[in-house]
XYZ file of C-alpha atoms in Angstrom:
584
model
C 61.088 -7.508 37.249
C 60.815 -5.789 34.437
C 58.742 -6.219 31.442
C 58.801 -5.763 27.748
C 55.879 -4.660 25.084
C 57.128 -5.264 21.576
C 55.329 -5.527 18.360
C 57.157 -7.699 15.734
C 55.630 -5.921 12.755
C 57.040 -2.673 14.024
C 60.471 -4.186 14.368
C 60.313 -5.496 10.698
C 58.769 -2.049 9.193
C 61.819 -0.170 11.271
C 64.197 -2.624 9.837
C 63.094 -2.302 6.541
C 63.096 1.711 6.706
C 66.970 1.660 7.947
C 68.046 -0.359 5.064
C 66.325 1.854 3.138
C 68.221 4.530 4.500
C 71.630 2.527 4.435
C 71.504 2.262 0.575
C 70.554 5.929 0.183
C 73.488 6.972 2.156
C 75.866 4.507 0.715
C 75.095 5.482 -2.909
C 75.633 8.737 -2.328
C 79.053 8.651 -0.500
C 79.924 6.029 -3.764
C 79.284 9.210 -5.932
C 81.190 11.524 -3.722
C 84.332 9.303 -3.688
C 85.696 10.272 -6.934
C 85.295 13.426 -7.030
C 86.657 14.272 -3.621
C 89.716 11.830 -2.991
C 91.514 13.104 -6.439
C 91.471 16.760 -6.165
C 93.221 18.485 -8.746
C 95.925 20.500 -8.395
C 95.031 24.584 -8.722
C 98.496 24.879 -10.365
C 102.085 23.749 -10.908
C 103.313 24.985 -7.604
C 104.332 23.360 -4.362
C 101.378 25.332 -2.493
C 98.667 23.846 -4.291
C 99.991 20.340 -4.564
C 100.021 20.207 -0.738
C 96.275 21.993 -0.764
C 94.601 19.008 -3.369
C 96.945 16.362 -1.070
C 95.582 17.375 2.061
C 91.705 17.795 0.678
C 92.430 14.510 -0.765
C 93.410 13.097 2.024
C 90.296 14.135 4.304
C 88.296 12.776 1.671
C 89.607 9.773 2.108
C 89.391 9.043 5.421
C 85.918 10.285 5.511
C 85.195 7.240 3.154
C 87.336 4.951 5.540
C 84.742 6.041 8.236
C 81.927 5.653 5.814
C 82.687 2.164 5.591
C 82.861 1.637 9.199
C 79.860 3.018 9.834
C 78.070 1.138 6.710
C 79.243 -1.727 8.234
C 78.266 -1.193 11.743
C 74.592 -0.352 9.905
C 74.217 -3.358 8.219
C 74.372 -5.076 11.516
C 72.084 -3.115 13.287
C 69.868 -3.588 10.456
C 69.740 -7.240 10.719
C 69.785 -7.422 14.702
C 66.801 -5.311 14.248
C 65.061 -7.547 11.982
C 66.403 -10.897 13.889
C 64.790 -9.294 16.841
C 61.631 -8.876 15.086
C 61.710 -12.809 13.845
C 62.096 -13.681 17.737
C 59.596 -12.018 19.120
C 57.284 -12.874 16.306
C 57.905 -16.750 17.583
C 57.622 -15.990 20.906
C 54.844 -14.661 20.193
C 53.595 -17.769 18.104
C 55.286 -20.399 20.380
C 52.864 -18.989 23.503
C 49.959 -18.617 21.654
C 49.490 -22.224 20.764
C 49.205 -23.190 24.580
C 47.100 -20.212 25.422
C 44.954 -21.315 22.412
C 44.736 -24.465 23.796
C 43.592 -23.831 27.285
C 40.951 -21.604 26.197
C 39.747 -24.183 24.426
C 39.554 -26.468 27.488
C 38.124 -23.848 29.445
C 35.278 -23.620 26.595
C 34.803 -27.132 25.634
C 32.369 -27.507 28.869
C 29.795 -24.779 27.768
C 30.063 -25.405 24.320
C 28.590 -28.913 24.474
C 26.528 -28.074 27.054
C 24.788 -24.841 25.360
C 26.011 -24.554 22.314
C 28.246 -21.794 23.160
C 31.921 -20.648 24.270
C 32.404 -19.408 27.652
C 35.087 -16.653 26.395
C 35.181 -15.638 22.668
C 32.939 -14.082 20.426
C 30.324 -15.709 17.919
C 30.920 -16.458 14.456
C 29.592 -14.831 11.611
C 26.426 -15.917 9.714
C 26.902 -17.599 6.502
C 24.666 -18.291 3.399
C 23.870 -22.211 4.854
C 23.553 -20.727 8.354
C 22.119 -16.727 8.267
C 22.379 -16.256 11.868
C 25.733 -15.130 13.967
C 26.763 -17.376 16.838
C 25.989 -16.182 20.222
C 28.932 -14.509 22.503
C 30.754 -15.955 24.775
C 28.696 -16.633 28.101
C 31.109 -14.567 30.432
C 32.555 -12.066 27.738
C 32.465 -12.330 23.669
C 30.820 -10.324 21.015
C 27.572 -11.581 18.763
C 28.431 -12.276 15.279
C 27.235 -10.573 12.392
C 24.551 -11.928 10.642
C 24.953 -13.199 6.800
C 24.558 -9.976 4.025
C 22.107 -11.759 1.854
C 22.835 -11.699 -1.773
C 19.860 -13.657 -2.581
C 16.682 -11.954 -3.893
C 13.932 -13.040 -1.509
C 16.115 -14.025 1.260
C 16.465 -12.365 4.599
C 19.777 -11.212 6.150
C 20.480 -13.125 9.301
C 20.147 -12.080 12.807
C 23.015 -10.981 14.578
C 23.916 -13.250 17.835
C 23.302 -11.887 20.897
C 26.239 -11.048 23.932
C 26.815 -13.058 27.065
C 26.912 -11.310 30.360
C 29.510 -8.548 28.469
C 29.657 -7.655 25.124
C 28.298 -5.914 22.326
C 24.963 -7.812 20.263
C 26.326 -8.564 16.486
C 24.589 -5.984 13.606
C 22.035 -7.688 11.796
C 22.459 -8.717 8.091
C 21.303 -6.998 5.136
C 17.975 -7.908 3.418
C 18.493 -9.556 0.031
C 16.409 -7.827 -3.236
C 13.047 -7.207 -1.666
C 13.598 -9.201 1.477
C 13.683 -8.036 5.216
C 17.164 -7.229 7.072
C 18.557 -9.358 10.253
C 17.870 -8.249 13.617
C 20.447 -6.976 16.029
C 21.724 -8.878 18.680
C 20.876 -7.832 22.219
C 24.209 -6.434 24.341
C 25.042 -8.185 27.177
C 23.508 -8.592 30.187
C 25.853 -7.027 32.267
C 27.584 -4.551 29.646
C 26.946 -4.151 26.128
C 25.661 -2.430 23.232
C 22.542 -4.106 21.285
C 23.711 -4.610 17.587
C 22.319 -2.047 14.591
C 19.277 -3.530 12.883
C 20.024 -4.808 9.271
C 18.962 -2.662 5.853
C 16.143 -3.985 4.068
C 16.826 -4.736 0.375
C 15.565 -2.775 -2.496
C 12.936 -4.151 -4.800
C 13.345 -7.212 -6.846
C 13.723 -6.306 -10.485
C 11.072 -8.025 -12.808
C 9.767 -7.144 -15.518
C 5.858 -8.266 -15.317
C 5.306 -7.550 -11.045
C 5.731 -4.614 -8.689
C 7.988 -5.710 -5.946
C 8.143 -4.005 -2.673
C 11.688 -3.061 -0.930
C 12.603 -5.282 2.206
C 11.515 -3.716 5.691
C 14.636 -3.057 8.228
C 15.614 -4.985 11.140
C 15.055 -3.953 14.449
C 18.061 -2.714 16.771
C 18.846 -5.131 19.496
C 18.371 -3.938 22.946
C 21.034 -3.430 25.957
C 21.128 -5.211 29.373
C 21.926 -2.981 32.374
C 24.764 -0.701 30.531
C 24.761 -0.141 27.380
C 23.133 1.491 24.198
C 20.345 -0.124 22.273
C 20.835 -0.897 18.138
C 19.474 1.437 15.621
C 17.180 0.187 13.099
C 17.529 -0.472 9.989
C 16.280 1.480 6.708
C 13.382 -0.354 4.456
C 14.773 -0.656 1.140
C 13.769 1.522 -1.906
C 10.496 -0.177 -4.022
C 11.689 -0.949 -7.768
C 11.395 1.845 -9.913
C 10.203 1.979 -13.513
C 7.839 -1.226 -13.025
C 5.210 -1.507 -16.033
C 2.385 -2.537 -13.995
C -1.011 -0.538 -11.942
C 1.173 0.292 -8.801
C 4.672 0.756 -8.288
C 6.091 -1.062 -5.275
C 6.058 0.448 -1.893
C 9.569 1.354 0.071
C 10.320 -0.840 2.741
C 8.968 -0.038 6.624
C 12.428 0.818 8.885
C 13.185 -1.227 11.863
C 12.498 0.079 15.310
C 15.647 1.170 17.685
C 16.306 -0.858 20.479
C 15.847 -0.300 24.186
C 18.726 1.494 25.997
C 20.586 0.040 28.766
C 18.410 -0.245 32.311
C 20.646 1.817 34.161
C 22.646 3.884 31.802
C 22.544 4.153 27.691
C 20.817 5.614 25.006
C 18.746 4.049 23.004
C 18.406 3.438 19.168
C 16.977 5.291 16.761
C 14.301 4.491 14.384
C 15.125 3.187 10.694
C 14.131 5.725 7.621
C 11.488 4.071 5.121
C 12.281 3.237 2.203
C 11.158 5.424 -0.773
C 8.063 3.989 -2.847
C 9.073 3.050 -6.402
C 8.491 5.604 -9.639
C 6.567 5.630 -12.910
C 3.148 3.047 -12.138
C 1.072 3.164 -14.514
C -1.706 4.288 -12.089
C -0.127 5.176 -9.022
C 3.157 5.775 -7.518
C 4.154 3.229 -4.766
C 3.999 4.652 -0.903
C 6.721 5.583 0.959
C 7.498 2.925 3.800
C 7.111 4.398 7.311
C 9.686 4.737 9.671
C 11.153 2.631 12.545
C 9.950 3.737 15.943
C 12.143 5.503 18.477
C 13.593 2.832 21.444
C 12.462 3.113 24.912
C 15.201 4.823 27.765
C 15.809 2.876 30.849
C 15.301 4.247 33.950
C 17.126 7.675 33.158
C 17.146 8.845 29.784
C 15.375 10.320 26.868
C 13.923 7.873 24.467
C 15.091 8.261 20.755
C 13.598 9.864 18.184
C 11.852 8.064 15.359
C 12.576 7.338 12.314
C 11.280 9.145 9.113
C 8.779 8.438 6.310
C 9.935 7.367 2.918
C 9.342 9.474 0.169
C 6.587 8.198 -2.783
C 7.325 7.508 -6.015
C 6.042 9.583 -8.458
C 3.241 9.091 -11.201
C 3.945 7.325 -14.491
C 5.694 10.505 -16.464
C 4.728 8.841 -20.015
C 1.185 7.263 -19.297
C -1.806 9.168 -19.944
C -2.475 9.163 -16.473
C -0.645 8.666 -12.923
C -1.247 9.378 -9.916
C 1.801 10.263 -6.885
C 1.991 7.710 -4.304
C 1.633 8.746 -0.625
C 4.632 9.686 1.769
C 5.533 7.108 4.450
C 4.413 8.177 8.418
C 7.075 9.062 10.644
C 7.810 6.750 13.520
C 7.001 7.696 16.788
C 9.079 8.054 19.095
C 10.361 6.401 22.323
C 9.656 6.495 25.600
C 11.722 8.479 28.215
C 13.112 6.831 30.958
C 11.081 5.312 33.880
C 12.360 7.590 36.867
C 13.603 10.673 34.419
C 13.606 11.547 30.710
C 12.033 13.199 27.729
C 9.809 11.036 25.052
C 11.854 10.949 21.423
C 10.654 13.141 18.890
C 8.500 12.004 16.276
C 9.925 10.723 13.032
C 9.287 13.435 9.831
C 6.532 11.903 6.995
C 7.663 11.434 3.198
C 6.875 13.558 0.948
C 3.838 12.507 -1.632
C 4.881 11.493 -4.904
C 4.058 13.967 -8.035
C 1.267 13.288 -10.671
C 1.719 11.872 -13.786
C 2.553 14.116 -16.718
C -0.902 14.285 -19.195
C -3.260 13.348 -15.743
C -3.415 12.235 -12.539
C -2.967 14.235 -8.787
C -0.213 14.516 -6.441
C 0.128 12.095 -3.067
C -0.506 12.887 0.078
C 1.950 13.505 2.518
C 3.193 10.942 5.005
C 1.726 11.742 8.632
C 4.603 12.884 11.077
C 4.919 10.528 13.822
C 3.885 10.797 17.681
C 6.368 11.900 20.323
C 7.208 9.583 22.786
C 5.585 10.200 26.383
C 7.931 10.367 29.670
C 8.055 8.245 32.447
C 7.461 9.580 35.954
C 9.143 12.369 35.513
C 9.427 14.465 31.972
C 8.156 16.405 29.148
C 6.770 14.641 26.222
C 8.715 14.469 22.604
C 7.682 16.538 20.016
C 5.390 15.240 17.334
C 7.245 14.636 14.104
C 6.386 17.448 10.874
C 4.152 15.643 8.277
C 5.414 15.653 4.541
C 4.709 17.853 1.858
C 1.579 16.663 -0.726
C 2.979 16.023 -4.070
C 2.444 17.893 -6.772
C 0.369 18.183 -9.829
C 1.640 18.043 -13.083
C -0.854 17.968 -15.513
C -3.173 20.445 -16.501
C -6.295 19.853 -15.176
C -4.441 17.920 -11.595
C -4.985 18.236 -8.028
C -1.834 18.718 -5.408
C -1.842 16.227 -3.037
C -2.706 17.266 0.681
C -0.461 17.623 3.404
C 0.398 15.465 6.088
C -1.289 16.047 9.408
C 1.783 16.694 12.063
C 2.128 13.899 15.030
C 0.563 14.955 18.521
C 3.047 15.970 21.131
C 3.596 13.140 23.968
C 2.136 13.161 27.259
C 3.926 14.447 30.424
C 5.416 12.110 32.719
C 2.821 10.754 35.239
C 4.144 12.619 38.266
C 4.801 16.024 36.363
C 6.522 17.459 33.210
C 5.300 19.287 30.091
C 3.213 18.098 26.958
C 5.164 18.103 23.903
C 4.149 20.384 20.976
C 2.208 19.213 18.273
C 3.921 18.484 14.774
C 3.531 20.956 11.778
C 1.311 19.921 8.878
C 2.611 20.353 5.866
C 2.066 22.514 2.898
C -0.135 21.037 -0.155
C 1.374 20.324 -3.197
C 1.211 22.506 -6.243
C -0.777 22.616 -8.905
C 0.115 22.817 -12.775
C -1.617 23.989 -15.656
C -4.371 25.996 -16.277
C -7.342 24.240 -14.672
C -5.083 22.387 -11.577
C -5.710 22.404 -7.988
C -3.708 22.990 -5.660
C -3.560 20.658 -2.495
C -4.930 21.484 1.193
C -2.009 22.037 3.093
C -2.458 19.312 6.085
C -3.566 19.886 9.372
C -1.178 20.760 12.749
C -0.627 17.758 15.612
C -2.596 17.969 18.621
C -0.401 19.149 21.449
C 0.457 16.622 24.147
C -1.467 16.735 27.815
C 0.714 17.382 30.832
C 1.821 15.120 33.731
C -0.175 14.356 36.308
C 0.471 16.507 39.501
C 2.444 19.588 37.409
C 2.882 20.586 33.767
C 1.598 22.610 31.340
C -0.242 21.457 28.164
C 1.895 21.173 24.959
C 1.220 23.642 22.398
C -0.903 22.547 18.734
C 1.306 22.300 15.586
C 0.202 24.851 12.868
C -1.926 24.217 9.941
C 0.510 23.809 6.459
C -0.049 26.617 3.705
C -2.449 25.532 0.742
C -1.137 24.684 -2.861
C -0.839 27.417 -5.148
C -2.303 27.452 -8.557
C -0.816 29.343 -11.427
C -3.454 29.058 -13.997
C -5.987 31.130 -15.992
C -9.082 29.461 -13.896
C -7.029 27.301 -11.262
C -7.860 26.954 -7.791
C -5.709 27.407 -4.501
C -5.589 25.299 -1.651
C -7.189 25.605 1.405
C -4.375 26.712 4.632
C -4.221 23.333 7.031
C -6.238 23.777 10.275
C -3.991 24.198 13.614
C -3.676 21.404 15.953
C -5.484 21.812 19.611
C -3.257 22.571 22.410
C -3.150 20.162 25.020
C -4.796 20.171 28.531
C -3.388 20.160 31.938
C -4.036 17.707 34.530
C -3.774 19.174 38.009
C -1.866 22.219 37.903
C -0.338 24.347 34.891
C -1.512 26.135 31.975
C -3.322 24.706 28.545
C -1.624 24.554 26.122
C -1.781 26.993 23.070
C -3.731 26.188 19.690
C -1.699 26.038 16.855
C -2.294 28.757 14.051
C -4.124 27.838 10.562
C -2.250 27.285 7.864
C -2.588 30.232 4.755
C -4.721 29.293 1.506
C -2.978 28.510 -1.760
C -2.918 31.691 -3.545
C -4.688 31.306 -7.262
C -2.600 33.799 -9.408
C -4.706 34.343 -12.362
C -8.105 33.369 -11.891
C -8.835 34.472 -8.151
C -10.385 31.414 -7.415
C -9.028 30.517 -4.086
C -9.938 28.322 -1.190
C -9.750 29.704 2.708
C -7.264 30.246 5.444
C -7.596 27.257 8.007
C -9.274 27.852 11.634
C -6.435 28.146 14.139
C -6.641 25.409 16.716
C -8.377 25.549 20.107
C -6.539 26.179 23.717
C -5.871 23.356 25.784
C -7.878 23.390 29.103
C -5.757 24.369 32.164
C -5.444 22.176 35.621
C -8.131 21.022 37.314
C -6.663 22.616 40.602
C -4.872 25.432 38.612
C -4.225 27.272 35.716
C -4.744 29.518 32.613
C -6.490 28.039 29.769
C -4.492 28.078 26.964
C -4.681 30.683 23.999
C -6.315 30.073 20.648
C -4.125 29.730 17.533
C -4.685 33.038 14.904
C -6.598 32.031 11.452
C -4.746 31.502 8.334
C -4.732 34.376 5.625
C -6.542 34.238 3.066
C -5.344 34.198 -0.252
C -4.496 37.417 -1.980
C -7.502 39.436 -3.346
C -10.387 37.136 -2.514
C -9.650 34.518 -0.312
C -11.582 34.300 3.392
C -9.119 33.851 5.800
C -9.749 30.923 8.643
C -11.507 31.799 11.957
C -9.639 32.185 14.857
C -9.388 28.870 17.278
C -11.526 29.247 21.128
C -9.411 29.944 24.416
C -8.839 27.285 26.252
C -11.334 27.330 29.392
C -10.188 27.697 33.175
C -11.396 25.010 35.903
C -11.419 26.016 39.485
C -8.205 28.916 39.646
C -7.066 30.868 36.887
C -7.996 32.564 33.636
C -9.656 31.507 30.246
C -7.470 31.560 27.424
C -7.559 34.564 25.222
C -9.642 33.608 21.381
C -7.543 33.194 18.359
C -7.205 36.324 15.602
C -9.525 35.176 12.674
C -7.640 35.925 9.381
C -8.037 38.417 6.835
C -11.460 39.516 7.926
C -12.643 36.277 9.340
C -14.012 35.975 12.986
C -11.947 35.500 15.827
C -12.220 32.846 18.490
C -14.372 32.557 21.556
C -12.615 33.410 24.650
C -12.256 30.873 27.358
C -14.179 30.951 30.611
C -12.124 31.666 34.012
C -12.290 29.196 36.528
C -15.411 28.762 39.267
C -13.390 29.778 42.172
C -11.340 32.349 41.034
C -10.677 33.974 37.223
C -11.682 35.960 34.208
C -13.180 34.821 31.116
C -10.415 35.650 28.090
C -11.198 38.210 25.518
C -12.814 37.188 22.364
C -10.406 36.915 19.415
């Protein structure tokens, strides 16, 4: 037996194309015809009578063919297309019984739970916001409703059967949250993306915050979990004390038990501009979703940015940057923890007063399972800067701490970076502290080594006559080991804000300490170098301790103090075996 795959709109498009083509070809033999059946004759003379006859003459027989072979076209042509027509019936004429016994086969479970057995959900509408569950054996969710109404949420999307993918959730209307995703099926599925928040309501008299996203939906047994969705943006260029706050994103959804990878985190939203006091904050971002039992959990999401003071207001200050979401765990058997989401950068003073936000804190990496090294904490945003005259720079964000080592063994993750301080402006401004380093992760149980401290963000500079710089960020603390490995090493300070003009200037930071090593073995870890000072007068930060030994191995080495400033303590070796580290 054989068997046939045809596609009636392909028959009707190649139909369509040839008698195209036939009219092409038949108006240019029409404009040949004359020209080349009545030859002239090159002169009185037998010769060239019998030469135009017999050109003539070929000429016209090609136009006898011509005729033939328009004619044999045309019906081609409209075989083609009569072939389409029956097919397309077929087609049509076996679908209505097919529809039919589907139906019958999903009449059952649809009064019985409220759902199809085969077939995927419908979509959310404005009376009803959520999408219909999937069919129970195989069927998609449906989508959840877009909300165009201010203050209404989007709908959640449906959830799969035992295969199928989860429906997205719906977007947030002005200032209201976005849908959920759907979860994937049980069996085999993807969980649906989380919804966007929406932005802030306009209004003339009230700050309105943006809409937070909707978490991802989560996968059965195969299958990769939803992302979340991203806060909406607070309204801008509201006339009242505080400008509304971005949105929070959704968190990503859990990956598949057995094989997927999960969703990430949604971004904040960005805090709203121009408050007559302050800026509005960044909303934070969505965390990372959890692995199964292999896999590396997702990162998380980052921090909105803040709005910015009130540019025409006598004063205004910058709203703060939105923390990073942290993020997810690695799998249960295997996997790395997500990475930490980045912080939003603080929001810049108003124009004639007022000081720069603070920078969003970077999120927290995600810790292993049983077997892994930890995520790396998320970088912290940048403090906002100052400018008016007499304004201080907002202060960096402190960077998210490394995640732990899985329980059994794996490494620490590093510590986040703070962030620098935000400028200053002017002749009397400050510039901001630049924002301390994460704290390094600790390392698995039985084997690791201790992840190292994020370094200390540089201080704001200050360009004016008798302006002050910023104090350098102090490193983040390397983390300790459990039974065996090495401490981790201390993150270096951050440099101070160099003060241009007026030499007034603030100090390095102090590098962070060494992580302690295993309580069986290993090295303690090093201490992180001081931060510079700032050029001509500035102390620089003192060097960070070594990291002590425990019962094998040696202390960690002290930190370098900057420009001039003391160096760290060295660690002590262990009390079975080791040597004390040298002094910094």
């Amino acid at each position: 037996m054989s068997y046939v795959l045809a596609v009636p709109e392909m028959f009707t498009a190649s139909a369509t194309d040839l008698e195209r083509l036939g009219s092409a070809l038949s108006a240019a033999n029409l404009a040949a015809a004359l020209p080349t059946t009545r030859v002239l004759r090159a002169g009185a003379d037998e010769v060239s009578a019998a030469v135009a006859s017999l050109f003539s003459g070929h000429a016209r027989t090609y136009q006898a063919l011509s005729a033939q072979v328009s004619t044999f076209h045309n019906q081609f042509t409209q075989a083609l297309s009569s072939a389409g027509g029956s097919y397309a019936g077929a087609e049509a004429a076996a679908a209505s019984p097919m529809q039919d016994l589907l139906n019958a086969v999903n009449a059952p479970t649809q009064a019985l739970f409220g759902r199809p057995l085969i077939g995927d959900g419908t979509a959310g509408t404005a009376s009803n916001p959520n999408g219909g569950a999937g069919g129970l054996l195989y069927g998609n969710g449906g989508h959840g409703w877009d909300s165009t109404t201010a203050g209404v949420a989007g709908g959640r999307g449906g959830d799969a059967g035992l295969v199928g993918a989860g429906g997205a959730g719906g977007t947030g209307g002005a200032s209201a949250a976005g849908g959920s995703g759907g979860h994937g099926g049980v069996l085999y599925g993807n969980g649906g993306n989380g919804g966007s928040g929406g932005a802030g309501l306009t209004s003339p008299t009230t700050s309105i915050n943006g809409g937070n996203g909707g978490n991802g939906g989560a996968a059965g047994l195969l299958g990769n979990g939803g992302s979340g969705g991203a806060g909406g943006a607070g309204r801008l260029d509201v006339p009242t004390a505080s400008a509304g706050a971005g949105g929070n994103g959704g968190h990503g959804g859990a990956a598949g038990l057995l094989q997927g990878t999960a969703g990430i985190g949604g971004q904040g939203g960005a805090g709203g501009d121009n408050g007559i006091l302050i800026g509005g904050s960044g909303g934070s971002g969505g965390n990372g979703g959890a692995a199964g039992l292999f896999g590396d959990g997702a990162a998380g999401g980052a921090g909105g940015a803040a709005g910015n003071g009130n540019t025409g207001a006598l004063s205004g200050f910058g709203g703060t940057g939105g923390h990073g979401g942290a993020g997810g765990t690695g799998g249960i058997l295997y996997g790395h923890g997500g990475a930490g989401g980045s912080g939003g950068t603080g929001g810049a003073g108003g124009t004639f007063l007022g000081s720069g936000g603070t920078g969003g804190v970077g999120g927290n990496g995600g810790s292993a399972g049983l077997i892994g090294d930890g995520g790396t904490g998320g970088a912290s945003g940048q403090g906002g800067a100052a400018t008016s005259g007499s304004g201080i720079g907002g202060a960096g964000g402190t960077g998210g701490s490394g995640g732990a080592g899985g329980m059994l063994s794996g490494n620490g993750g590093t510590g986040g970076a703070g962030s620098a301080g935000g400028k200053a402006s002017g002749n009397t401004g400050t510039g901001g502290v630049g924002g301390a380093g994460g704290t390094g992760g600790v390392a698995g149980m039985l084997y690791g080594n201790g992840g190292a401290g994020g370094i200390g963000g540089t201080g704001g500079a200050a360009p004016g006559n008798t302006g002050v710089g910023g104090g350098g960020g102090v490193g983040g603390a390397g983390g300790d080991a459990r039974m065996i490995g090495a401490g981790g090493t201390g993150g270096a300070g951050g440099a101070a804000g160099d003060a241009v003009n007026s030499g007034q200037s603030a100090t390095g930071g102090s590098g962070g300490n060494g992580g302690t090593g295993g309580l069986l073995y290993g090295n303690g870890g090093n201490g992180g170098g001081g931060g510079k000072g700032a050029i001509n007068v500035g102390a620089g930060g003192n060097g960070g301790n070594g990291g002590d030994a425990r019962q094998i191995g040696n202390g960690g080495n002290g930190g370098t103090g900057g420009s001039g400033a003391p160096g760290g303590v060295g660690g002590s070796g262990g009390q079975l075996f080791g040597t004390p580290g040298a002094p910094g």
